[in-house]
């Protein structure tokens, strides 16, 4: 089943998104317990990125192909795929996030086959722990690492848009960061998410969400069938695809997500 719906934003609806969208029995929290926290640290603790997209695409200075990109502040290396830079239109940067216990390459491989034809620069960070920071108790090192990676790539490549996406825990983290940083990301792709834990709301990104009706890891009734209506009630534009299957990303669903990006 595929559908696209735009709901009317009700005044004040977005302020309670964190409480509304928690799902699948997990209650990730934002740790703001330190009274000595400076302004930048407080923003990180809410999941806010300092990075902002440049007003104009930069000239290309970086290499192309598939390669590793060093992490900052002790973070693990990220994986990157950059299509050929041949004077054509700028690239769309897509951040892809792995699931719990996953590796950067698995997230990269979900879109790498479509990257060249669709002009996608795909960045796949590795979480600093076994999964993303907010799931372990609060935003912090993964937000800082992504901030640095985005700034480096925007300085080295001509970019025309920013998307964040992922699978499973990566999809939950993509929803969380996308809602909180819609002034950076214009679109979010969530393959089989479990929850969202946005510490704030900014901007109006659009969403593509998919989920298998036979998912036993993150059951659809407790997850996307709660998340999607809450997003719509808050006024976001959501394209939602339910499919017959489990905790996977079928190739036709991936292709639909890429086509959705192309249509933007």
mmCIF file of C-alpha atoms in Angstrom:
data_model
loop_
_atom_site.group_PDB
_atom_site.id
_atom_site.type_symbol
_atom_site.label_atom_id
_atom_site.label_comp_id
_atom_site.label_asym_id
_atom_site.label_seq_id
_atom_site.Cartn_x
_atom_site.Cartn_y
_atom_site.Cartn_z
ATOM 1 C CA UNK A 1 0.000 0.000 0.000
ATOM 2 C CA UNK A 2 1.351 3.432 -0.923
ATOM 3 C CA UNK A 3 -0.200 6.755 -0.111
ATOM 4 C CA UNK A 4 0.828 10.379 0.189
ATOM 5 C CA UNK A 5 -1.049 12.719 2.508
ATOM 6 C CA UNK A 6 -0.621 16.289 3.688
ATOM 7 C CA UNK A 7 -2.421 17.200 6.885
ATOM 8 C CA UNK A 8 -3.314 20.700 8.016
ATOM 9 C CA UNK A 9 -0.993 21.903 10.775
ATOM 10 C CA UNK A 10 -2.884 22.528 13.982
ATOM 11 C CA UNK A 11 -1.437 25.324 16.117
ATOM 12 C CA UNK A 12 0.954 23.936 18.733
ATOM 13 C CA UNK A 13 0.810 20.366 17.391
ATOM 14 C CA UNK A 14 4.539 20.051 16.859
ATOM 15 C CA UNK A 15 5.581 20.934 20.394
ATOM 16 C CA UNK A 16 4.631 17.535 21.781
ATOM 17 C CA UNK A 17 6.122 15.436 18.978
ATOM 18 C CA UNK A 18 8.666 13.674 21.222
ATOM 19 C CA UNK A 19 6.032 12.390 23.595
ATOM 20 C CA UNK A 20 3.583 11.619 20.799
ATOM 21 C CA UNK A 21 5.888 9.570 18.617
ATOM 22 C CA UNK A 22 7.705 7.423 21.165
ATOM 23 C CA UNK A 23 6.938 3.843 20.123
ATOM 24 C CA UNK A 24 7.851 0.155 20.445
ATOM 25 C CA UNK A 25 8.294 0.347 24.205
ATOM 26 C CA UNK A 26 11.420 2.524 24.121
ATOM 27 C CA UNK A 27 11.634 5.941 25.756
ATOM 28 C CA UNK A 28 14.938 7.498 24.622
ATOM 29 C CA UNK A 29 15.719 10.701 26.487
ATOM 30 C CA UNK A 30 17.779 13.846 26.039
ATOM 31 C CA UNK A 31 20.243 14.279 28.887
ATOM 32 C CA UNK A 32 20.425 17.921 29.967
ATOM 33 C CA UNK A 33 21.379 17.385 33.586
ATOM 34 C CA UNK A 34 24.579 19.430 33.695
ATOM 35 C CA UNK A 35 23.980 22.989 34.973
ATOM 36 C CA UNK A 36 27.346 24.090 33.571
ATOM 37 C CA UNK A 37 26.419 23.252 29.985
ATOM 38 C CA UNK A 38 27.384 25.979 27.473
ATOM 39 C CA UNK A 39 25.077 27.048 24.651
ATOM 40 C CA UNK A 40 26.657 24.827 21.989
ATOM 41 C CA UNK A 41 26.577 21.763 24.228
ATOM 42 C CA UNK A 42 22.952 22.448 25.120
ATOM 43 C CA UNK A 43 22.096 22.508 21.415
ATOM 44 C CA UNK A 44 23.886 19.196 20.844
ATOM 45 C CA UNK A 45 21.974 17.681 23.778
ATOM 46 C CA UNK A 46 18.756 18.582 21.954
ATOM 47 C CA UNK A 47 20.035 16.913 18.785
ATOM 48 C CA UNK A 48 20.712 20.208 17.024
ATOM 49 C CA UNK A 49 23.362 20.436 14.325
ATOM 50 C CA UNK A 50 25.485 23.577 14.024
ATOM 51 C CA UNK A 51 25.944 22.934 10.283
ATOM 52 C CA UNK A 52 23.828 24.921 7.834
ATOM 53 C CA UNK A 53 23.729 24.272 4.066
ATOM 54 C CA UNK A 54 25.706 26.815 2.016
ATOM 55 C CA UNK A 55 23.653 29.358 0.095
ATOM 56 C CA UNK A 56 25.386 28.388 -3.161
ATOM 57 C CA UNK A 57 26.941 25.015 -4.158
ATOM 58 C CA UNK A 58 30.725 24.994 -3.813
ATOM 59 C CA UNK A 59 33.173 24.021 -6.525
ATOM 60 C CA UNK A 60 34.186 20.362 -6.456
ATOM 61 C CA UNK A 61 37.554 19.711 -4.823
ATOM 62 C CA UNK A 62 37.044 16.213 -3.369
ATOM 63 C CA UNK A 63 37.706 12.779 -4.826
ATOM 64 C CA UNK A 64 35.054 10.509 -6.340
ATOM 65 C CA UNK A 65 34.177 6.839 -5.977
ATOM 66 C CA UNK A 66 33.709 4.774 -2.808
ATOM 67 C CA UNK A 67 36.072 5.325 0.099
ATOM 68 C CA UNK A 68 36.335 5.762 3.867
ATOM 69 C CA UNK A 69 36.207 9.169 5.532
ATOM 70 C CA UNK A 70 37.837 9.655 8.910
ATOM 71 C CA UNK A 71 35.611 10.335 11.889
ATOM 72 C CA UNK A 72 36.189 13.316 14.154
ATOM 73 C CA UNK A 73 36.977 13.324 17.863
ATOM 74 C CA UNK A 74 37.693 9.611 17.955
ATOM 75 C CA UNK A 75 34.542 8.654 16.016
ATOM 76 C CA UNK A 76 34.790 5.588 13.755
ATOM 77 C CA UNK A 77 35.392 6.137 10.021
ATOM 78 C CA UNK A 78 32.415 6.837 7.783
ATOM 79 C CA UNK A 79 31.840 5.330 4.340
ATOM 80 C CA UNK A 80 31.224 7.568 1.343
ATOM 81 C CA UNK A 81 30.211 7.185 -2.296
ATOM 82 C CA UNK A 82 30.621 10.186 -4.616
ATOM 83 C CA UNK A 83 29.381 10.003 -8.238
ATOM 84 C CA UNK A 84 31.526 11.295 -11.063
ATOM 85 C CA UNK A 85 31.855 15.081 -11.083
ATOM 86 C CA UNK A 86 31.631 16.020 -14.715
ATOM 87 C CA UNK A 87 30.175 19.517 -14.703
ATOM 88 C CA UNK A 88 26.567 18.356 -14.449
ATOM 89 C CA UNK A 89 24.065 19.566 -11.841
ATOM 90 C CA UNK A 90 25.046 19.478 -8.157
ATOM 91 C CA UNK A 91 24.598 16.343 -6.079
ATOM 92 C CA UNK A 92 22.036 15.549 -3.414
ATOM 93 C CA UNK A 93 23.707 14.465 -0.181
ATOM 94 C CA UNK A 94 21.976 11.503 1.479
ATOM 95 C CA UNK A 95 23.051 10.496 4.989
ATOM 96 C CA UNK A 96 22.244 6.794 5.522
ATOM 97 C CA UNK A 97 22.287 5.370 9.057
ATOM 98 C CA UNK A 98 22.760 1.692 9.947
ATOM 99 C CA UNK A 99 20.652 -0.341 12.366
ATOM 100 C CA UNK A 100 21.656 -1.503 15.856
ATOM 101 C CA UNK A 101 24.950 -3.361 15.784
ATOM 102 C CA UNK A 102 25.386 -2.513 12.112
ATOM 103 C CA UNK A 103 28.293 -1.094 10.152
ATOM 104 C CA UNK A 104 28.617 1.929 7.912
ATOM 105 C CA UNK A 105 29.096 -0.133 4.748
ATOM 106 C CA UNK A 106 25.732 -1.879 5.176
ATOM 107 C CA UNK A 107 23.985 1.502 5.218
ATOM 108 C CA UNK A 108 26.000 2.758 2.260
ATOM 109 C CA UNK A 109 25.167 -0.319 0.199
ATOM 110 C CA UNK A 110 21.421 0.312 0.497
ATOM 111 C CA UNK A 111 21.702 3.254 -1.902
ATOM 112 C CA UNK A 112 25.090 2.882 -3.565
ATOM 113 C CA UNK A 113 23.629 1.024 -6.564
ATOM 114 C CA UNK A 114 21.357 3.987 -7.331
ATOM 115 C CA UNK A 115 23.806 6.757 -6.441
ATOM 116 C CA UNK A 116 25.484 7.336 -9.816
ATOM 117 C CA UNK A 117 22.324 7.310 -11.938
ATOM 118 C CA UNK A 118 20.427 9.553 -9.541
ATOM 119 C CA UNK A 119 23.279 11.938 -8.629
ATOM 120 C CA UNK A 120 23.340 11.022 -4.940
ATOM 121 C CA UNK A 121 26.366 11.577 -2.740
ATOM 122 C CA UNK A 122 25.800 8.919 -0.053
ATOM 123 C CA UNK A 123 27.384 9.361 3.388
ATOM 124 C CA UNK A 124 27.186 6.483 5.874
ATOM 125 C CA UNK A 125 28.540 7.359 9.338
ATOM 126 C CA UNK A 126 29.256 4.711 11.973
ATOM 127 C CA UNK A 127 27.690 5.203 15.386
ATOM 128 C CA UNK A 128 30.214 5.818 18.162
ATOM 129 C CA UNK A 129 28.651 2.956 20.163
ATOM 130 C CA UNK A 130 26.730 -0.151 19.098
ATOM 131 C CA UNK A 131 23.816 2.095 18.148
ATOM 132 C CA UNK A 132 23.051 5.821 17.983
ATOM 133 C CA UNK A 133 23.714 8.061 20.973
ATOM 134 C CA UNK A 134 20.151 9.122 21.838
ATOM 135 C CA UNK A 135 19.088 5.479 22.092
ATOM 136 C CA UNK A 136 21.713 5.023 24.783
ATOM 137 C CA UNK A 137 20.476 7.966 26.840
ATOM 138 C CA UNK A 138 21.152 11.281 25.130
ATOM 139 C CA UNK A 139 22.399 13.106 22.056
ATOM 140 C CA UNK A 140 26.111 13.830 21.975
ATOM 141 C CA UNK A 141 29.023 12.248 20.078
ATOM 142 C CA UNK A 142 27.050 11.112 17.017
ATOM 143 C CA UNK A 143 25.578 14.584 16.535
ATOM 144 C CA UNK A 144 29.022 16.170 16.774
ATOM 145 C CA UNK A 145 30.506 13.662 14.336
ATOM 146 C CA UNK A 146 27.729 14.194 11.784
ATOM 147 C CA UNK A 147 28.146 17.960 12.122
ATOM 148 C CA UNK A 148 31.809 17.718 11.167
ATOM 149 C CA UNK A 149 31.193 15.301 8.293
ATOM 150 C CA UNK A 150 28.492 17.515 6.776
ATOM 151 C CA UNK A 151 30.689 20.608 6.981
ATOM 152 C CA UNK A 152 33.598 18.799 5.289
ATOM 153 C CA UNK A 153 31.457 17.498 2.453
ATOM 154 C CA UNK A 154 29.678 20.806 1.843
ATOM 155 C CA UNK A 155 33.091 22.461 1.519
ATOM 156 C CA UNK A 156 34.355 19.866 -0.982
ATOM 157 C CA UNK A 157 31.382 19.109 -3.247
ATOM 158 C CA UNK A 158 28.560 20.978 -5.059
ATOM 159 C CA UNK A 159 25.404 19.988 -3.169
ATOM 160 C CA UNK A 160 21.786 20.788 -4.023
ATOM 161 C CA UNK A 161 19.890 19.251 -1.125
ATOM 162 C CA UNK A 162 20.243 17.250 2.070
ATOM 163 C CA UNK A 163 18.406 14.047 3.048
ATOM 164 C CA UNK A 164 18.804 11.878 6.141
ATOM 165 C CA UNK A 165 17.657 8.271 6.173
ATOM 166 C CA UNK A 166 18.223 4.885 7.704
ATOM 167 C CA UNK A 167 16.957 1.435 8.573
ATOM 168 C CA UNK A 168 15.615 0.191 11.932
ATOM 169 C CA UNK A 169 17.458 2.091 14.719
ATOM 170 C CA UNK A 170 19.011 4.166 11.942
ATOM 171 C CA UNK A 171 15.525 5.060 10.710
ATOM 172 C CA UNK A 172 14.489 6.060 14.232
ATOM 173 C CA UNK A 173 17.574 8.269 14.513
ATOM 174 C CA UNK A 174 16.937 9.742 11.055
ATOM 175 C CA UNK A 175 13.387 10.676 12.089
ATOM 176 C CA UNK A 176 14.683 12.237 15.301
ATOM 177 C CA UNK A 177 17.409 14.307 13.656
ATOM 178 C CA UNK A 178 15.220 15.148 10.652
ATOM 179 C CA UNK A 179 12.449 16.600 12.796
ATOM 180 C CA UNK A 180 14.948 18.519 14.908
ATOM 181 C CA UNK A 181 16.979 19.750 11.917
ATOM 182 C CA UNK A 182 14.461 20.357 9.153
ATOM 183 C CA UNK A 183 16.360 23.570 8.411
ATOM 184 C CA UNK A 184 19.245 21.327 7.293
ATOM 185 C CA UNK A 185 17.466 18.263 5.887
ATOM 186 C CA UNK A 186 14.620 18.857 3.448
ATOM 187 C CA UNK A 187 13.672 15.165 3.419
ATOM 188 C CA UNK A 188 13.811 12.054 5.609
ATOM 189 C CA UNK A 189 13.728 8.365 4.592
ATOM 190 C CA UNK A 190 12.786 5.924 7.362
ATOM 191 C CA UNK A 191 12.878 2.210 6.520
ATOM 192 C CA UNK A 192 11.127 0.305 9.374
ATOM 193 C CA UNK A 193 11.524 2.852 12.190
ATOM 194 C CA UNK A 194 10.695 2.170 15.825
ATOM 195 C CA UNK A 195 10.282 5.656 17.328
ATOM 196 C CA UNK A 196 11.408 9.249 17.136
ATOM 197 C CA UNK A 197 13.076 11.226 19.919
ATOM 198 C CA UNK A 198 13.398 14.753 18.558
ATOM 199 C CA UNK A 199 14.511 17.200 21.240
ATOM 200 C CA UNK A 200 13.097 20.103 19.230
ATOM 201 C CA UNK A 201 11.347 20.834 15.918
ATOM 202 C CA UNK A 202 12.751 23.015 13.140
ATOM 203 C CA UNK A 203 11.802 23.408 9.487
ATOM 204 C CA UNK A 204 9.342 21.324 7.476
ATOM 205 C CA UNK A 205 11.062 18.255 5.963
ATOM 206 C CA UNK A 206 9.055 15.726 3.959
ATOM 207 C CA UNK A 207 9.044 12.043 4.945
ATOM 208 C CA UNK A 208 9.162 8.681 3.190
ATOM 209 C CA UNK A 209 8.360 5.826 5.589
ATOM 210 C CA UNK A 210 8.155 2.098 4.827
ATOM 211 C CA UNK A 211 7.413 -0.891 7.059
ATOM 212 C CA UNK A 212 6.764 -4.616 6.638
ATOM 213 C CA UNK A 213 3.435 -5.894 7.895
ATOM 214 C CA UNK A 214 5.128 -9.060 9.226
ATOM 215 C CA UNK A 215 7.986 -7.235 11.011
ATOM 216 C CA UNK A 216 8.706 -9.099 14.275
ATOM 217 C CA UNK A 217 11.633 -6.903 15.339
ATOM 218 C CA UNK A 218 9.757 -3.588 15.322
ATOM 219 C CA UNK A 219 6.074 -4.542 14.920
ATOM 220 C CA UNK A 220 4.254 -2.234 12.544
ATOM 221 C CA UNK A 221 1.210 -1.677 14.786
ATOM 222 C CA UNK A 222 3.375 -0.351 17.611
ATOM 223 C CA UNK A 223 5.733 1.586 15.358
ATOM 224 C CA UNK A 224 4.991 3.081 11.920
ATOM 225 C CA UNK A 225 1.215 2.857 12.319
ATOM 226 C CA UNK A 226 1.631 5.210 15.275
ATOM 227 C CA UNK A 227 4.500 7.292 13.946
ATOM 228 C CA UNK A 228 3.002 8.120 10.542
ATOM 229 C CA UNK A 229 -0.386 9.426 11.789
ATOM 230 C CA UNK A 230 1.404 11.548 14.392
ATOM 231 C CA UNK A 231 3.640 13.056 11.711
ATOM 232 C CA UNK A 232 0.608 13.779 9.552
ATOM 233 C CA UNK A 233 -1.314 15.272 12.461
ATOM 234 C CA UNK A 234 1.629 17.611 13.023
ATOM 235 C CA UNK A 235 1.347 18.829 9.431
ATOM 236 C CA UNK A 236 4.222 16.998 7.775
ATOM 237 C CA UNK A 237 3.974 15.627 4.240
ATOM 238 C CA UNK A 238 4.396 11.848 4.546
ATOM 239 C CA UNK A 239 4.618 9.199 1.832
ATOM 240 C CA UNK A 240 3.977 5.844 3.502
ATOM 241 C CA UNK A 241 4.510 2.352 2.061
ATOM 242 C CA UNK A 242 3.435 -0.831 3.832
ATOM 243 C CA UNK A 243 4.625 -4.077 2.238
ATOM 244 C CA UNK A 244 4.217 -7.798 2.824
ATOM 245 C CA UNK A 245 7.400 -8.807 4.583
ATOM 246 C CA UNK A 246 9.515 -8.613 7.696
ATOM 247 C CA UNK A 247 12.298 -6.376 9.029
ATOM 248 C CA UNK A 248 13.886 -5.694 5.648
ATOM 249 C CA UNK A 249 14.146 -3.118 2.867
ATOM 250 C CA UNK A 250 12.922 -4.789 -0.347
ATOM 251 C CA UNK A 251 14.528 -3.539 -3.528
ATOM 252 C CA UNK A 252 11.219 -2.173 -4.943
ATOM 253 C CA UNK A 253 10.747 -0.131 -1.741
ATOM 254 C CA UNK A 254 14.278 1.236 -2.020
ATOM 255 C CA UNK A 255 13.606 2.136 -5.660
ATOM 256 C CA UNK A 256 10.389 3.895 -4.656
ATOM 257 C CA UNK A 257 12.296 5.936 -2.072
ATOM 258 C CA UNK A 258 14.882 6.963 -4.684
ATOM 259 C CA UNK A 259 12.126 7.918 -7.137
ATOM 260 C CA UNK A 260 10.527 9.960 -4.355
ATOM 261 C CA UNK A 261 13.800 11.836 -3.950
ATOM 262 C CA UNK A 262 14.044 12.384 -7.715
ATOM 263 C CA UNK A 263 10.590 13.947 -7.748
ATOM 264 C CA UNK A 264 11.566 16.571 -5.208
#
